[in-house]
mmCIF file of C-alpha atoms in Angstrom:
data_model
loop_
_atom_site.group_PDB
_atom_site.id
_atom_site.type_symbol
_atom_site.label_atom_id
_atom_site.label_comp_id
_atom_site.label_asym_id
_atom_site.label_seq_id
_atom_site.Cartn_x
_atom_site.Cartn_y
_atom_site.Cartn_z
ATOM 1 C CA UNK A 1 91.838 120.802 -1.081
ATOM 2 C CA UNK A 2 91.526 122.715 -4.359
ATOM 3 C CA UNK A 3 94.130 120.685 -6.304
ATOM 4 C CA UNK A 4 95.527 122.737 -9.175
ATOM 5 C CA UNK A 5 94.072 126.157 -9.882
ATOM 6 C CA UNK A 6 94.793 128.554 -12.721
ATOM 7 C CA UNK A 7 94.117 132.242 -13.185
ATOM 8 C CA UNK A 8 92.772 133.758 -15.296
ATOM 9 C CA UNK A 9 90.322 131.382 -16.981
ATOM 10 C CA UNK A 10 90.002 133.503 -20.119
ATOM 11 C CA UNK A 11 92.025 136.335 -21.621
ATOM 12 C CA UNK A 12 92.138 138.264 -24.857
ATOM 13 C CA UNK A 13 95.360 140.062 -25.738
ATOM 14 C CA UNK A 14 96.497 142.232 -28.580
ATOM 15 C CA UNK A 15 99.687 141.354 -30.432
ATOM 16 C CA UNK A 16 102.678 142.618 -28.520
ATOM 17 C CA UNK A 17 101.018 142.760 -25.113
ATOM 18 C CA UNK A 18 102.389 140.828 -22.181
ATOM 19 C CA UNK A 19 100.730 138.791 -19.498
ATOM 20 C CA UNK A 20 101.363 136.261 -16.755
ATOM 21 C CA UNK A 21 99.398 133.104 -16.117
ATOM 22 C CA UNK A 22 99.374 131.852 -12.542
ATOM 23 C CA UNK A 23 99.227 128.229 -11.482
ATOM 24 C CA UNK A 24 98.884 127.144 -7.874
ATOM 25 C CA UNK A 25 98.772 123.679 -6.320
ATOM 26 C CA UNK A 26 98.071 122.672 -2.746
ATOM 27 C CA UNK A 27 99.195 119.029 -2.961
ATOM 28 C CA UNK A 28 102.830 119.716 -2.034
ATOM 29 C CA UNK A 29 103.932 118.368 -5.414
ATOM 30 C CA UNK A 30 107.545 118.740 -6.467
ATOM 31 C CA UNK A 31 107.019 118.854 -10.222
ATOM 32 C CA UNK A 32 104.993 121.393 -12.133
ATOM 33 C CA UNK A 33 104.389 121.805 -15.849
ATOM 34 C CA UNK A 34 102.933 124.187 -18.392
ATOM 35 C CA UNK A 35 101.341 122.765 -21.536
ATOM 36 C CA UNK A 36 99.513 124.207 -24.472
ATOM 37 C CA UNK A 37 96.760 122.376 -26.318
ATOM 38 C CA UNK A 38 95.847 123.171 -29.899
ATOM 39 C CA UNK A 39 93.162 121.533 -32.075
ATOM 40 C CA UNK A 40 94.248 118.213 -33.541
ATOM 41 C CA UNK A 41 97.411 118.111 -31.467
ATOM 42 C CA UNK A 42 98.287 116.566 -28.181
ATOM 43 C CA UNK A 43 99.318 118.639 -25.228
ATOM 44 C CA UNK A 44 102.782 120.053 -25.779
ATOM 45 C CA UNK A 45 105.112 120.841 -22.924
ATOM 46 C CA UNK A 46 106.258 124.455 -22.772
ATOM 47 C CA UNK A 47 108.342 124.530 -19.577
ATOM 48 C CA UNK A 48 108.538 122.474 -16.445
ATOM 49 C CA UNK A 49 109.989 122.593 -12.954
ATOM 50 C CA UNK A 50 111.289 119.794 -10.761
ATOM 51 C CA UNK A 51 111.422 121.889 -7.630
ATOM 52 C CA UNK A 52 111.300 125.341 -6.109
ATOM 53 C CA UNK A 53 113.731 127.656 -7.813
ATOM 54 C CA UNK A 54 114.340 125.397 -10.811
ATOM 55 C CA UNK A 55 112.889 125.530 -14.318
ATOM 56 C CA UNK A 56 113.661 123.853 -17.631
ATOM 57 C CA UNK A 57 112.568 124.070 -21.251
ATOM 58 C CA UNK A 58 110.090 121.673 -22.722
ATOM 59 C CA UNK A 59 109.187 120.975 -26.311
ATOM 60 C CA UNK A 60 107.893 124.446 -27.304
ATOM 61 C CA UNK A 61 109.518 127.054 -25.001
ATOM 62 C CA UNK A 62 110.035 129.938 -27.457
ATOM 63 C CA UNK A 63 108.116 133.081 -26.576
ATOM 64 C CA UNK A 64 107.481 131.992 -22.976
ATOM 65 C CA UNK A 65 109.252 132.374 -19.657
ATOM 66 C CA UNK A 66 108.519 130.771 -16.302
ATOM 67 C CA UNK A 67 109.351 131.167 -12.668
ATOM 68 C CA UNK A 68 108.931 128.971 -9.603
ATOM 69 C CA UNK A 69 109.777 131.133 -6.626
ATOM 70 C CA UNK A 70 107.523 129.164 -4.319
ATOM 71 C CA UNK A 71 106.909 125.434 -4.398
ATOM 72 C CA UNK A 72 103.180 125.832 -4.770
ATOM 73 C CA UNK A 73 103.234 128.380 -7.599
ATOM 74 C CA UNK A 74 104.382 128.205 -11.208
ATOM 75 C CA UNK A 75 104.074 131.313 -13.365
ATOM 76 C CA UNK A 76 104.037 131.407 -17.153
ATOM 77 C CA UNK A 77 104.858 134.688 -18.831
ATOM 78 C CA UNK A 78 104.320 135.885 -22.366
ATOM 79 C CA UNK A 79 106.565 138.861 -22.982
ATOM 80 C CA UNK A 80 105.206 139.893 -26.386
ATOM 81 C CA UNK A 81 102.130 137.944 -27.375
ATOM 82 C CA UNK A 82 101.701 136.692 -30.935
ATOM 83 C CA UNK A 83 98.613 135.240 -32.662
ATOM 84 C CA UNK A 84 100.419 131.866 -32.811
ATOM 85 C CA UNK A 85 100.161 131.773 -29.019
ATOM 86 C CA UNK A 86 96.380 131.596 -29.174
ATOM 87 C CA UNK A 87 95.729 128.336 -27.382
ATOM 88 C CA UNK A 88 94.430 126.659 -24.261
ATOM 89 C CA UNK A 89 97.086 126.550 -21.557
ATOM 90 C CA UNK A 90 97.075 123.851 -18.919
ATOM 91 C CA UNK A 91 99.155 123.722 -15.811
ATOM 92 C CA UNK A 92 99.823 120.384 -14.140
ATOM 93 C CA UNK A 93 101.630 119.101 -11.098
ATOM 94 C CA UNK A 94 102.902 115.709 -10.005
ATOM 95 C CA UNK A 95 104.581 114.330 -6.900
ATOM 96 C CA UNK A 96 107.723 113.333 -8.804
ATOM 97 C CA UNK A 97 107.554 109.588 -8.262
ATOM 98 C CA UNK A 98 109.825 107.402 -10.356
ATOM 99 C CA UNK A 99 107.438 105.104 -12.176
ATOM 100 C CA UNK A 100 103.869 106.023 -11.341
ATOM 101 C CA UNK A 101 104.014 109.785 -11.472
ATOM 102 C CA UNK A 102 100.486 110.969 -12.141
ATOM 103 C CA UNK A 103 99.971 114.489 -13.409
ATOM 104 C CA UNK A 104 97.032 116.510 -12.103
ATOM 105 C CA UNK A 105 95.790 119.297 -14.300
ATOM 106 C CA UNK A 106 94.294 122.682 -13.650
ATOM 107 C CA UNK A 107 91.112 123.797 -15.447
ATOM 108 C CA UNK A 108 92.979 125.651 -18.183
ATOM 109 C CA UNK A 109 93.313 129.219 -19.448
ATOM 110 C CA UNK A 110 91.852 130.084 -22.833
ATOM 111 C CA UNK A 111 94.027 132.745 -24.427
ATOM 112 C CA UNK A 112 93.244 134.577 -27.642
ATOM 113 C CA UNK A 113 95.810 136.873 -29.212
ATOM 114 C CA UNK A 114 94.416 139.254 -31.809
ATOM 115 C CA UNK B 1 105.702 110.626 -37.644
ATOM 116 C CA UNK B 2 104.116 111.548 -34.325
ATOM 117 C CA UNK B 3 105.608 109.894 -31.244
ATOM 118 C CA UNK B 4 102.162 108.847 -30.055
ATOM 119 C CA UNK B 5 99.447 108.228 -32.622
ATOM 120 C CA UNK B 6 95.746 107.745 -32.098
ATOM 121 C CA UNK B 7 92.773 107.472 -34.418
ATOM 122 C CA UNK B 8 91.020 110.822 -33.884
ATOM 123 C CA UNK B 9 87.580 109.276 -34.493
ATOM 124 C CA UNK B 10 84.935 110.194 -33.750
ATOM 125 C CA UNK B 11 83.596 106.868 -32.646
ATOM 126 C CA UNK B 12 79.812 106.972 -32.506
ATOM 127 C CA UNK B 13 78.361 104.050 -30.561
ATOM 128 C CA UNK B 14 75.000 103.240 -28.970
ATOM 129 C CA UNK B 15 74.605 102.829 -25.239
ATOM 130 C CA UNK B 16 75.617 99.377 -24.124
ATOM 131 C CA UNK B 17 78.108 98.842 -26.933
ATOM 132 C CA UNK B 18 81.697 97.748 -26.506
ATOM 133 C CA UNK B 19 84.292 100.028 -28.063
ATOM 134 C CA UNK B 20 88.060 99.746 -28.324
ATOM 135 C CA UNK B 21 90.753 102.332 -28.971
ATOM 136 C CA UNK B 22 94.325 101.671 -29.960
ATOM 137 C CA UNK B 23 97.349 103.871 -29.646
ATOM 138 C CA UNK B 24 100.825 103.336 -31.081
ATOM 139 C CA UNK B 25 104.066 104.815 -29.808
ATOM 140 C CA UNK B 26 107.403 105.084 -31.560
ATOM 141 C CA UNK B 27 109.961 105.347 -28.768
ATOM 142 C CA UNK B 28 111.088 101.926 -27.593
ATOM 143 C CA UNK B 29 112.454 103.530 -24.412
ATOM 144 C CA UNK B 30 108.907 104.306 -23.275
ATOM 145 C CA UNK B 31 108.428 103.112 -19.741
ATOM 146 C CA UNK B 32 105.015 104.153 -18.450
ATOM 147 C CA UNK B 33 101.665 104.285 -20.135
ATOM 148 C CA UNK B 34 98.381 105.913 -19.248
ATOM 149 C CA UNK B 35 94.931 106.697 -20.524
ATOM 150 C CA UNK B 36 93.509 110.104 -19.664
ATOM 151 C CA UNK B 37 89.983 111.290 -20.263
ATOM 152 C CA UNK B 38 89.188 114.846 -21.327
ATOM 153 C CA UNK B 39 85.667 116.192 -21.387
ATOM 154 C CA UNK B 40 84.782 119.046 -23.731
ATOM 155 C CA UNK B 41 86.469 122.274 -22.626
ATOM 156 C CA UNK B 42 87.806 120.629 -19.465
ATOM 157 C CA UNK B 43 91.169 119.493 -18.231
ATOM 158 C CA UNK B 44 92.550 115.975 -18.796
ATOM 159 C CA UNK B 45 92.060 113.563 -15.921
ATOM 160 C CA UNK B 46 93.752 110.246 -15.341
ATOM 161 C CA UNK B 47 91.511 107.334 -16.295
ATOM 162 C CA UNK B 48 93.946 104.522 -15.644
ATOM 163 C CA UNK B 49 97.564 103.510 -15.800
ATOM 164 C CA UNK B 50 98.469 100.680 -18.161
ATOM 165 C CA UNK B 51 100.544 97.857 -16.757
ATOM 166 C CA UNK B 52 102.493 95.227 -18.637
ATOM 167 C CA UNK B 53 100.149 92.501 -17.450
ATOM 168 C CA UNK B 54 97.082 94.479 -18.466
ATOM 169 C CA UNK B 55 94.636 95.876 -15.991
ATOM 170 C CA UNK B 56 90.931 96.311 -15.517
ATOM 171 C CA UNK B 57 88.893 98.919 -13.681
ATOM 172 C CA UNK B 58 85.193 98.198 -13.817
ATOM 173 C CA UNK B 59 84.055 98.499 -17.423
ATOM 174 C CA UNK B 60 87.486 99.651 -18.596
ATOM 175 C CA UNK B 61 90.340 97.354 -19.620
ATOM 176 C CA UNK B 62 93.774 98.502 -20.703
ATOM 177 C CA UNK B 63 96.376 96.374 -22.463
ATOM 178 C CA UNK B 64 100.003 96.970 -23.353
ATOM 179 C CA UNK B 65 101.884 95.253 -26.170
ATOM 180 C CA UNK B 66 105.533 96.245 -25.908
ATOM 181 C CA UNK B 67 106.650 94.119 -28.844
ATOM 182 C CA UNK B 68 104.291 95.909 -31.224
ATOM 183 C CA UNK B 69 104.466 99.197 -29.306
ATOM 184 C CA UNK B 70 100.803 99.808 -28.821
ATOM 185 C CA UNK B 71 98.350 100.158 -25.991
ATOM 186 C CA UNK B 72 94.624 99.682 -26.066
ATOM 187 C CA UNK B 73 91.570 100.715 -24.099
ATOM 188 C CA UNK B 74 88.385 98.676 -24.104
ATOM 189 C CA UNK B 75 85.138 100.114 -22.779
ATOM 190 C CA UNK B 76 82.322 97.670 -22.154
ATOM 191 C CA UNK B 77 78.643 98.511 -21.708
ATOM 192 C CA UNK B 78 79.147 102.119 -22.843
ATOM 193 C CA UNK B 79 77.273 104.829 -20.957
ATOM 194 C CA UNK B 80 76.229 108.276 -22.162
ATOM 195 C CA UNK B 81 78.646 109.658 -19.590
ATOM 196 C CA UNK B 82 81.551 107.931 -21.329
ATOM 197 C CA UNK B 83 81.320 110.497 -24.144
ATOM 198 C CA UNK B 84 84.662 112.294 -24.059
ATOM 199 C CA UNK B 85 88.073 112.413 -25.684
ATOM 200 C CA UNK B 86 90.481 109.692 -24.577
ATOM 201 C CA UNK B 87 94.142 110.618 -24.532
ATOM 202 C CA UNK B 88 96.893 108.065 -24.836
ATOM 203 C CA UNK B 89 99.901 109.120 -22.770
ATOM 204 C CA UNK B 90 103.393 107.677 -22.879
ATOM 205 C CA UNK B 91 106.312 108.494 -20.613
ATOM 206 C CA UNK B 92 109.838 107.978 -21.889
ATOM 207 C CA UNK B 93 112.250 107.176 -19.105
ATOM 208 C CA UNK B 94 111.419 107.748 -15.469
ATOM 209 C CA UNK B 95 111.119 111.533 -15.315
ATOM 210 C CA UNK B 96 107.761 113.244 -15.648
ATOM 211 C CA UNK B 97 109.028 115.718 -18.185
ATOM 212 C CA UNK B 98 109.297 113.364 -21.145
ATOM 213 C CA UNK B 99 105.576 112.671 -21.178
ATOM 214 C CA UNK B 100 104.030 112.540 -24.626
ATOM 215 C CA UNK B 101 100.313 113.055 -25.094
ATOM 216 C CA UNK B 102 98.428 111.723 -28.063
ATOM 217 C CA UNK B 103 95.957 114.045 -29.771
ATOM 218 C CA UNK B 104 93.067 111.940 -28.498
ATOM 219 C CA UNK B 105 90.194 109.809 -29.753
ATOM 220 C CA UNK B 106 86.712 111.263 -29.535
ATOM 221 C CA UNK B 107 83.899 109.027 -28.368
ATOM 222 C CA UNK B 108 80.202 109.809 -28.614
ATOM 223 C CA UNK B 109 77.803 107.422 -26.904
ATOM 224 C CA UNK B 110 74.223 107.875 -28.039
ATOM 225 C CA UNK B 111 70.967 106.767 -26.456
#
């Protein structure tokens, strides 16, 4: 039982390049999330999904797209990377319970955009 | 004003000390409360949920004050391994998507 995994762990991009971050969970969770974490700030929600085939915008969605074609996978895409997207990206999943929904996080992807 | 505010610290305490963190939240519709722990360059992990009646897990005690809109975390008998950043997390409503993370309080426990 691996929990939540993310690939890649590290990546350096040049401005304007594109990439996709992959998140996978093996806990059969309904909900999945993508966050970014920047120094001095809390995690900020980029996009989330409440089930296979559904996605929604979070707090900071601009410049990102997501897809959830399979329940266990949640992809985050950067179409044209910008230096402001340099950050640590965390994926999380949760079972979708009403009151005690605990989020489980992946190990993170450290992205640098030059 | 941030929706969830924490003292960033750092708190530097000796082993065996008792240390307390507070966190304030602004949205009165907040329904669920949590403390997460994040080690350096690692992912956040749930430390404990915070219940209205307060709850204790070993050396850790969490309290909720809805009237004043703050939650607290007390760590007794600090260990070196308690050194980490503690994130205050507040969920507004019942969906997982309105979950607000505080920026965290850094704790260093020294021998």
